[in-house]
Amino acid sequence: MPGLMNRASTVVKAKISKLLDRAEDPGETLDYSYEKQLELLQNVKRGVADVVTAKKRLELQTTQLEQSVVKLDSQARSALQAGREDLAREALQRKTVVQQQLQGLDQQVQGLQAQQEKLIASEKQLSARIEAFRSQKEVIKAQYSAADAQVKIGEAATGIGEQMADTGLAIQRAKDKTEQMQARAAAVDELVAAGTLEDFTSGGETDLDRQLAQVAAGTQVDSELEKMKAELGAGDPQKELER
Amino acid sequence: MIVRLMNEGQYRIDDDLLQQLNELDERATAAAEADDEQTLDDALDEMFSLVKSRGDALADDELTSSDILIPPSDLTLEETKELLTDEGFIPDLPAPT
């Protein structure tokens, strides 16, 4: 029974020979193959750009969620000071939800980072090999008889074809991963929009904000009333009595 | 022998190492067929690290095809299996225009 290593090689070689069969004469095979390499290199560059964009979006969401953790924490504190344990509890519960989201996001950003690094390394290898192929192609065209050229072309094209197949795999995987991330980022956005998490980050007032503001206002009114009563009482108690 | 660690690059290895890789490959193949992803991933990781530590990396501008290819361990079990079918998990190379 053939192992994984050999089966994988067989599949890749089959793909490459299918690709090479499409061109007929040796010179054409070289030029055709070179064109395809450049196309693939463009795909890789686009793939890297997509990964970077997806990562930036997740990083932005991370920052927003981090800010809301801080805000919810201080809201919980003020609520507790005001004797509103129910509000404090609610703020802390929301903080937990946001923190769970954050944990997931961190892992995803790391995943994308790894993908990006692999893709960049792959792009570098492919560029170098394309360059080597380009110079070999000119040598082969100029120096070899048709029969020898055929053999040389087979070697060079298979070597680079394998790199193309491998890079193609790297791009596809990066693309899958990026799509998953985008779906996830969109889901977080939707959660925020639907009010399940509420948009703690937009600066807009939430219900919790309003209740806390009421508590704070209530406390302030009470203390000002006390102060006024004290002032009036201490300032001129007689006046009050005389009337 | 030239071996490609998929998504990582090519290495030149000696016969001793090849022997060890073959043993690990048998374990990996059996695991793939038994749907045992953990054992499969462990075997692949071990193969990757053996090749990286004991093989010689090929220069970026060397155009050589590999004798064997080793799939990465971060594929899912389904992806690994698909990789080994005729269709292959490897996407088609750019089509002629």
PDB file of C-alpha atoms in Angstrom, chain A residues 29-233:
ATOM      1  CA  THR A  29       5.882  24.874 -23.153  1.00  0.00           C
ATOM      2  CA  LEU A  30       8.501  27.118 -21.596  1.00  0.00           C
ATOM      3  CA  ASP A  31       6.787  30.374 -22.430  1.00  0.00           C
ATOM      4  CA  TYR A  32       3.390  29.053 -21.454  1.00  0.00           C
ATOM      5  CA  SER A  33       4.680  27.725 -18.172  1.00  0.00           C
ATOM      6  CA  TYR A  34       6.406  31.032 -17.427  1.00  0.00           C
ATOM      7  CA  GLU A  35       3.202  32.960 -18.096  1.00  0.00           C
ATOM      8  CA  LYS A  36       1.283  30.730 -15.691  1.00  0.00           C
ATOM      9  CA  GLN A  37       3.923  31.269 -13.037  1.00  0.00           C
ATOM     10  CA  LEU A  38       3.544  35.023 -13.278  1.00  0.00           C
ATOM     11  CA  GLU A  39      -0.237  34.656 -13.036  1.00  0.00           C
ATOM     12  CA  LEU A  40       0.115  32.564  -9.937  1.00  0.00           C
ATOM     13  CA  LEU A  41       2.507  35.064  -8.390  1.00  0.00           C
ATOM     14  CA  GLN A  42      -0.129  37.766  -8.860  1.00  0.00           C
ATOM     15  CA  ASN A  43      -2.669  35.522  -7.120  1.00  0.00           C
ATOM     16  CA  VAL A  44      -0.313  35.087  -4.207  1.00  0.00           C
ATOM     17  CA  LYS A  45       0.155  38.834  -3.855  1.00  0.00           C
ATOM     18  CA  ARG A  46      -3.618  39.322  -3.853  1.00  0.00           C
ATOM     19  CA  GLY A  47      -3.960  36.522  -1.323  1.00  0.00           C
ATOM     20  CA  VAL A  48      -1.498  38.254   1.012  1.00  0.00           C
ATOM     21  CA  ALA A  49      -3.418  41.535   0.674  1.00  0.00           C
ATOM     22  CA  ASP A  50      -6.716  39.794   1.533  1.00  0.00           C
ATOM     23  CA  VAL A  51      -5.243  38.199   4.616  1.00  0.00           C
ATOM     24  CA  VAL A  52      -3.850  41.548   5.776  1.00  0.00           C
ATOM     25  CA  THR A  53      -7.243  43.236   5.302  1.00  0.00           C
ATOM     26  CA  ALA A  54      -9.078  40.529   7.224  1.00  0.00           C
ATOM     27  CA  LYS A  55      -6.543  40.716  10.011  1.00  0.00           C
ATOM     28  CA  LYS A  56      -6.844  44.498  10.308  1.00  0.00           C
ATOM     29  CA  ARG A  57     -10.588  44.250  10.644  1.00  0.00           C
ATOM     30  CA  LEU A  58     -10.304  41.686  13.426  1.00  0.00           C
ATOM     31  CA  GLU A  59      -7.681  43.822  15.165  1.00  0.00           C
ATOM     32  CA  LEU A  60     -10.008  46.809  15.017  1.00  0.00           C
ATOM     33  CA  GLN A  61     -12.824  44.770  16.536  1.00  0.00           C
ATOM     34  CA  THR A  62     -10.442  43.573  19.227  1.00  0.00           C
ATOM     35  CA  THR A  63      -9.591  47.153  20.179  1.00  0.00           C
ATOM     36  CA  GLN A  64     -13.269  48.100  20.310  1.00  0.00           C
ATOM     37  CA  LEU A  65     -14.121  45.147  22.503  1.00  0.00           C
ATOM     38  CA  GLU A  66     -11.170  45.866  24.802  1.00  0.00           C
ATOM     39  CA  GLN A  67     -12.427  49.392  25.306  1.00  0.00           C
ATOM     40  CA  SER A  68     -15.851  48.099  26.202  1.00  0.00           C
ATOM     41  CA  VAL A  69     -14.374  45.745  28.795  1.00  0.00           C
ATOM     42  CA  VAL A  70     -12.759  48.738  30.532  1.00  0.00           C
ATOM     43  CA  LYS A  71     -15.952  50.737  30.302  1.00  0.00           C
ATOM     44  CA  LEU A  72     -18.160  47.947  31.650  1.00  0.00           C
ATOM     45  CA  ASP A  73     -15.738  47.416  34.497  1.00  0.00           C
ATOM     46  CA  SER A  74     -15.879  51.039  35.591  1.00  0.00           C
ATOM     47  CA  GLN A  75     -19.656  51.055  35.167  1.00  0.00           C
ATOM     48  CA  ALA A  76     -19.903  48.060  37.465  1.00  0.00           C
ATOM     49  CA  ARG A  77     -17.771  49.884  40.018  1.00  0.00           C
ATOM     50  CA  SER A  78     -19.880  53.059  39.955  1.00  0.00           C
ATOM     51  CA  ALA A  79     -23.054  51.024  40.172  1.00  0.00           C
ATOM     52  CA  LEU A  80     -21.760  49.245  43.247  1.00  0.00           C
ATOM     53  CA  GLN A  81     -20.742  52.529  44.879  1.00  0.00           C
ATOM     54  CA  ALA A  82     -24.245  53.762  44.293  1.00  0.00           C
ATOM     55  CA  GLY A  83     -25.593  50.673  46.002  1.00  0.00           C
ATOM     56  CA  ARG A  84     -27.057  49.260  42.787  1.00  0.00           C
ATOM     57  CA  GLU A  85     -25.787  45.723  42.905  1.00  0.00           C
ATOM     58  CA  ASP A  86     -28.278  44.658  40.230  1.00  0.00           C
ATOM     59  CA  LEU A  87     -26.757  47.075  37.711  1.00  0.00           C
ATOM     60  CA  ALA A  88     -23.230  46.100  38.694  1.00  0.00           C
ATOM     61  CA  ARG A  89     -24.101  42.484  38.131  1.00  0.00           C
ATOM     62  CA  GLU A  90     -25.506  43.228  34.712  1.00  0.00           C
ATOM     63  CA  ALA A  91     -22.400  45.171  33.678  1.00  0.00           C
ATOM     64  CA  LEU A  92     -20.153  42.321  34.822  1.00  0.00           C
ATOM     65  CA  GLN A  93     -22.238  39.771  32.965  1.00  0.00           C
ATOM     66  CA  ARG A  94     -21.861  41.760  29.784  1.00  0.00           C
ATOM     67  CA  LYS A  95     -18.170  42.109  30.436  1.00  0.00           C
ATOM     68  CA  THR A  96     -17.909  38.307  30.541  1.00  0.00           C
ATOM     69  CA  VAL A  97     -19.678  37.989  27.191  1.00  0.00           C
ATOM     70  CA  VAL A  98     -17.357  40.551  25.622  1.00  0.00           C
ATOM     71  CA  GLN A  99     -14.304  38.831  27.105  1.00  0.00           C
ATOM     72  CA  GLN A 100     -15.378  35.521  25.600  1.00  0.00           C
ATOM     73  CA  GLN A 101     -15.666  37.178  22.215  1.00  0.00           C
ATOM     74  CA  LEU A 102     -12.237  38.679  22.694  1.00  0.00           C
ATOM     75  CA  GLN A 103     -10.653  35.333  23.430  1.00  0.00           C
ATOM     76  CA  GLY A 104     -11.986  33.922  20.182  1.00  0.00           C
ATOM     77  CA  LEU A 105     -10.785  36.944  18.236  1.00  0.00           C
ATOM     78  CA  ASP A 106      -7.264  36.700  19.619  1.00  0.00           C
ATOM     79  CA  GLN A 107      -6.931  33.140  18.382  1.00  0.00           C
ATOM     80  CA  GLN A 108      -8.263  34.083  14.988  1.00  0.00           C
ATOM     81  CA  VAL A 109      -5.867  36.981  14.612  1.00  0.00           C
ATOM     82  CA  GLN A 110      -3.004  34.652  15.488  1.00  0.00           C
ATOM     83  CA  GLY A 111      -4.226  32.128  12.931  1.00  0.00           C
ATOM     84  CA  LEU A 112      -4.304  34.779  10.244  1.00  0.00           C
ATOM     85  CA  GLN A 113      -0.859  36.001  11.214  1.00  0.00           C
ATOM     86  CA  ALA A 114       0.543  32.490  10.728  1.00  0.00           C
ATOM     87  CA  GLN A 115      -1.232  32.204   7.399  1.00  0.00           C
ATOM     88  CA  GLN A 116       0.177  35.522   6.282  1.00  0.00           C
ATOM     89  CA  GLU A 117       3.731  34.515   7.169  1.00  0.00           C
ATOM     90  CA  LYS A 118       3.449  31.233   5.295  1.00  0.00           C
ATOM     91  CA  LEU A 119       2.058  32.962   2.259  1.00  0.00           C
ATOM     92  CA  ILE A 120       4.829  35.539   2.234  1.00  0.00           C
ATOM     93  CA  ALA A 121       7.477  32.806   2.523  1.00  0.00           C
ATOM     94  CA  SER A 122       5.777  30.918  -0.281  1.00  0.00           C
ATOM     95  CA  GLU A 123       5.704  34.040  -2.432  1.00  0.00           C
ATOM     96  CA  LYS A 124       9.418  34.548  -1.876  1.00  0.00           C
ATOM     97  CA  GLN A 125      10.233  30.960  -2.873  1.00  0.00           C
ATOM     98  CA  LEU A 126       8.034  31.159  -5.918  1.00  0.00           C
ATOM     99  CA  SER A 127       9.567  34.468  -7.054  1.00  0.00           C
ATOM    100  CA  ALA A 128      13.081  33.096  -6.760  1.00  0.00           C
ATOM    101  CA  ARG A 129      12.172  29.960  -8.685  1.00  0.00           C
ATOM    102  CA  ILE A 130      10.368  31.890 -11.377  1.00  0.00           C
ATOM    103  CA  GLU A 131      13.477  33.997 -11.836  1.00  0.00           C
ATOM    104  CA  ALA A 132      15.640  30.853 -12.062  1.00  0.00           C
ATOM    105  CA  PHE A 133      13.193  29.357 -14.520  1.00  0.00           C
ATOM    106  CA  ARG A 134      13.254  32.478 -16.674  1.00  0.00           C
ATOM    107  CA  SER A 135      17.019  32.341 -17.111  1.00  0.00           C
ATOM    108  CA  GLN A 136      17.069  28.568 -17.652  1.00  0.00           C
ATOM    109  CA  LYS A 137      14.371  28.932 -20.257  1.00  0.00           C
ATOM    110  CA  GLU A 138      16.485  31.289 -22.328  1.00  0.00           C
ATOM    111  CA  VAL A 139      19.518  28.987 -22.044  1.00  0.00           C
ATOM    112  CA  ILE A 140      17.488  25.962 -23.069  1.00  0.00           C
ATOM    113  CA  LYS A 141      15.976  27.757 -26.034  1.00  0.00           C
ATOM    114  CA  ALA A 142      19.365  28.984 -27.246  1.00  0.00           C
ATOM    115  CA  GLN A 143      21.638  26.019 -26.624  1.00  0.00           C
ATOM    116  CA  TYR A 144      19.864  22.743 -26.873  1.00  0.00           C
ATOM    117  CA  SER A 145      18.761  20.614 -29.776  1.00  0.00           C
ATOM    118  CA  ALA A 146      15.069  19.834 -29.839  1.00  0.00           C
ATOM    119  CA  ALA A 147      15.469  16.393 -28.236  1.00  0.00           C
ATOM    120  CA  ASP A 148      17.732  17.554 -25.407  1.00  0.00           C
ATOM    121  CA  ALA A 149      15.625  20.621 -24.877  1.00  0.00           C
ATOM    122  CA  GLN A 150      12.586  18.406 -24.342  1.00  0.00           C
ATOM    123  CA  VAL A 151      14.297  16.629 -21.442  1.00  0.00           C
ATOM    124  CA  LYS A 152      15.617  19.841 -19.889  1.00  0.00           C
ATOM    125  CA  ILE A 153      12.244  21.489 -20.202  1.00  0.00           C
ATOM    126  CA  GLY A 154      10.588  18.539 -18.549  1.00  0.00           C
ATOM    127  CA  GLU A 155      12.907  18.874 -15.543  1.00  0.00           C
ATOM    128  CA  ALA A 156      12.639  22.624 -15.197  1.00  0.00           C
ATOM    129  CA  ALA A 157       8.897  22.698 -15.747  1.00  0.00           C
ATOM    130  CA  THR A 158       8.233  19.869 -13.300  1.00  0.00           C
ATOM    131  CA  GLY A 159      10.399  21.536 -10.662  1.00  0.00           C
ATOM    132  CA  ILE A 160       8.588  24.810 -10.955  1.00  0.00           C
ATOM    133  CA  GLY A 161       5.215  23.143 -11.449  1.00  0.00           C
ATOM    134  CA  GLU A 162       5.561  21.493  -8.072  1.00  0.00           C
ATOM    135  CA  GLN A 163       6.309  24.847  -6.466  1.00  0.00           C
ATOM    136  CA  MET A 164       3.257  26.250  -8.217  1.00  0.00           C
ATOM    137  CA  ALA A 165       1.069  23.445  -6.924  1.00  0.00           C
ATOM    138  CA  ASP A 166       2.334  23.928  -3.398  1.00  0.00           C
ATOM    139  CA  THR A 167       1.928  27.690  -3.521  1.00  0.00           C
ATOM    140  CA  GLY A 168      -1.533  27.189  -4.993  1.00  0.00           C
ATOM    141  CA  LEU A 169      -2.419  25.075  -1.965  1.00  0.00           C
ATOM    142  CA  ALA A 170      -1.099  27.765   0.373  1.00  0.00           C
ATOM    143  CA  ILE A 171      -3.247  30.401  -1.338  1.00  0.00           C
ATOM    144  CA  GLN A 172      -6.352  28.274  -1.259  1.00  0.00           C
ATOM    145  CA  ARG A 173      -5.928  27.604   2.423  1.00  0.00           C
ATOM    146  CA  ALA A 174      -5.321  31.272   3.163  1.00  0.00           C
ATOM    147  CA  LYS A 175      -8.442  32.103   1.193  1.00  0.00           C
ATOM    148  CA  ASP A 176     -10.562  29.588   3.114  1.00  0.00           C
ATOM    149  CA  LYS A 177      -9.251  30.883   6.403  1.00  0.00           C
ATOM    150  CA  THR A 178      -9.819  34.508   5.429  1.00  0.00           C
ATOM    151  CA  GLU A 179     -13.392  33.752   4.418  1.00  0.00           C
ATOM    152  CA  GLN A 180     -14.030  32.069   7.760  1.00  0.00           C
ATOM    153  CA  MET A 181     -12.590  35.106   9.559  1.00  0.00           C
ATOM    154  CA  GLN A 182     -14.688  37.508   7.533  1.00  0.00           C
ATOM    155  CA  ALA A 183     -17.797  35.517   8.324  1.00  0.00           C
ATOM    156  CA  ARG A 184     -16.859  35.600  11.971  1.00  0.00           C
ATOM    157  CA  ALA A 185     -16.109  39.333  11.943  1.00  0.00           C
ATOM    158  CA  ALA A 186     -19.437  39.958  10.241  1.00  0.00           C
ATOM    159  CA  ALA A 187     -21.153  37.844  12.887  1.00  0.00           C
ATOM    160  CA  VAL A 188     -19.627  39.979  15.659  1.00  0.00           C
ATOM    161  CA  ASP A 189     -20.771  43.113  13.826  1.00  0.00           C
ATOM    162  CA  GLU A 190     -24.246  41.645  13.554  1.00  0.00           C
ATOM    163  CA  LEU A 191     -24.341  40.744  17.223  1.00  0.00           C
ATOM    164  CA  VAL A 192     -23.404  44.308  18.038  1.00  0.00           C
ATOM    165  CA  ALA A 193     -25.994  45.704  15.625  1.00  0.00           C
ATOM    166  CA  ALA A 194     -28.763  43.428  16.855  1.00  0.00           C
ATOM    167  CA  GLY A 195     -28.146  44.662  20.375  1.00  0.00           C
ATOM    168  CA  THR A 196     -27.367  41.241  21.761  1.00  0.00           C
ATOM    169  CA  LEU A 197     -24.049  42.595  22.916  1.00  0.00           C
ATOM    170  CA  GLU A 198     -25.137  46.202  22.475  1.00  0.00           C
ATOM    171  CA  ASP A 199     -22.654  48.536  20.984  1.00  0.00           C
ATOM    172  CA  PHE A 200     -20.775  49.492  24.091  1.00  0.00           C
ATOM    173  CA  THR A 201     -18.089  50.862  21.889  1.00  0.00           C
ATOM    174  CA  SER A 202     -19.862  53.378  19.722  1.00  0.00           C
ATOM    175  CA  GLY A 203     -20.009  56.023  22.435  1.00  0.00           C
ATOM    176  CA  GLY A 204     -23.796  55.975  22.255  1.00  0.00           C
ATOM    177  CA  GLU A 205     -25.800  55.653  25.450  1.00  0.00           C
ATOM    178  CA  THR A 206     -26.891  52.201  26.441  1.00  0.00           C
ATOM    179  CA  ASP A 207     -29.686  51.420  28.820  1.00  0.00           C
ATOM    180  CA  LEU A 208     -27.103  50.639  31.452  1.00  0.00           C
ATOM    181  CA  ASP A 209     -25.531  54.050  30.870  1.00  0.00           C
ATOM    182  CA  ARG A 210     -28.845  55.757  31.379  1.00  0.00           C
ATOM    183  CA  GLN A 211     -29.643  53.895  34.554  1.00  0.00           C
ATOM    184  CA  LEU A 212     -26.222  54.649  35.960  1.00  0.00           C
ATOM    185  CA  ALA A 213     -26.622  58.283  35.019  1.00  0.00           C
ATOM    186  CA  GLN A 214     -29.925  58.309  36.867  1.00  0.00           C
ATOM    187  CA  VAL A 215     -28.344  56.792  39.932  1.00  0.00           C
ATOM    188  CA  ALA A 216     -25.524  59.325  39.770  1.00  0.00           C
ATOM    189  CA  ALA A 217     -27.977  62.185  39.230  1.00  0.00           C
ATOM    190  CA  GLY A 218     -30.119  60.947  42.108  1.00  0.00           C
ATOM    191  CA  THR A 219     -27.116  60.868  44.419  1.00  0.00           C
ATOM    192  CA  GLN A 220     -26.090  64.312  43.319  1.00  0.00           C
ATOM    193  CA  VAL A 221     -29.577  65.777  43.835  1.00  0.00           C
ATOM    194  CA  ASP A 222     -29.706  64.266  47.290  1.00  0.00           C
ATOM    195  CA  SER A 223     -26.348  65.651  48.273  1.00  0.00           C
ATOM    196  CA  GLU A 224     -27.120  69.106  46.890  1.00  0.00           C
ATOM    197  CA  LEU A 225     -30.402  69.132  48.737  1.00  0.00           C
ATOM    198  CA  GLU A 226     -28.609  68.226  51.924  1.00  0.00           C
ATOM    199  CA  LYS A 227     -26.091  70.946  51.283  1.00  0.00           C
ATOM    200  CA  MET A 228     -28.769  73.559  50.648  1.00  0.00           C
ATOM    201  CA  LYS A 229     -30.695  72.527  53.711  1.00  0.00           C
ATOM    202  CA  ALA A 230     -27.548  72.829  55.750  1.00  0.00           C
ATOM    203  CA  GLU A 231     -26.717  76.253  54.291  1.00  0.00           C
ATOM    204  CA  LEU A 232     -30.175  77.590  54.863  1.00  0.00           C
ATOM    205  CA  GLY A 233     -30.272  76.174  58.310  1.00  0.00           C
TER     206      GLY A 233
END
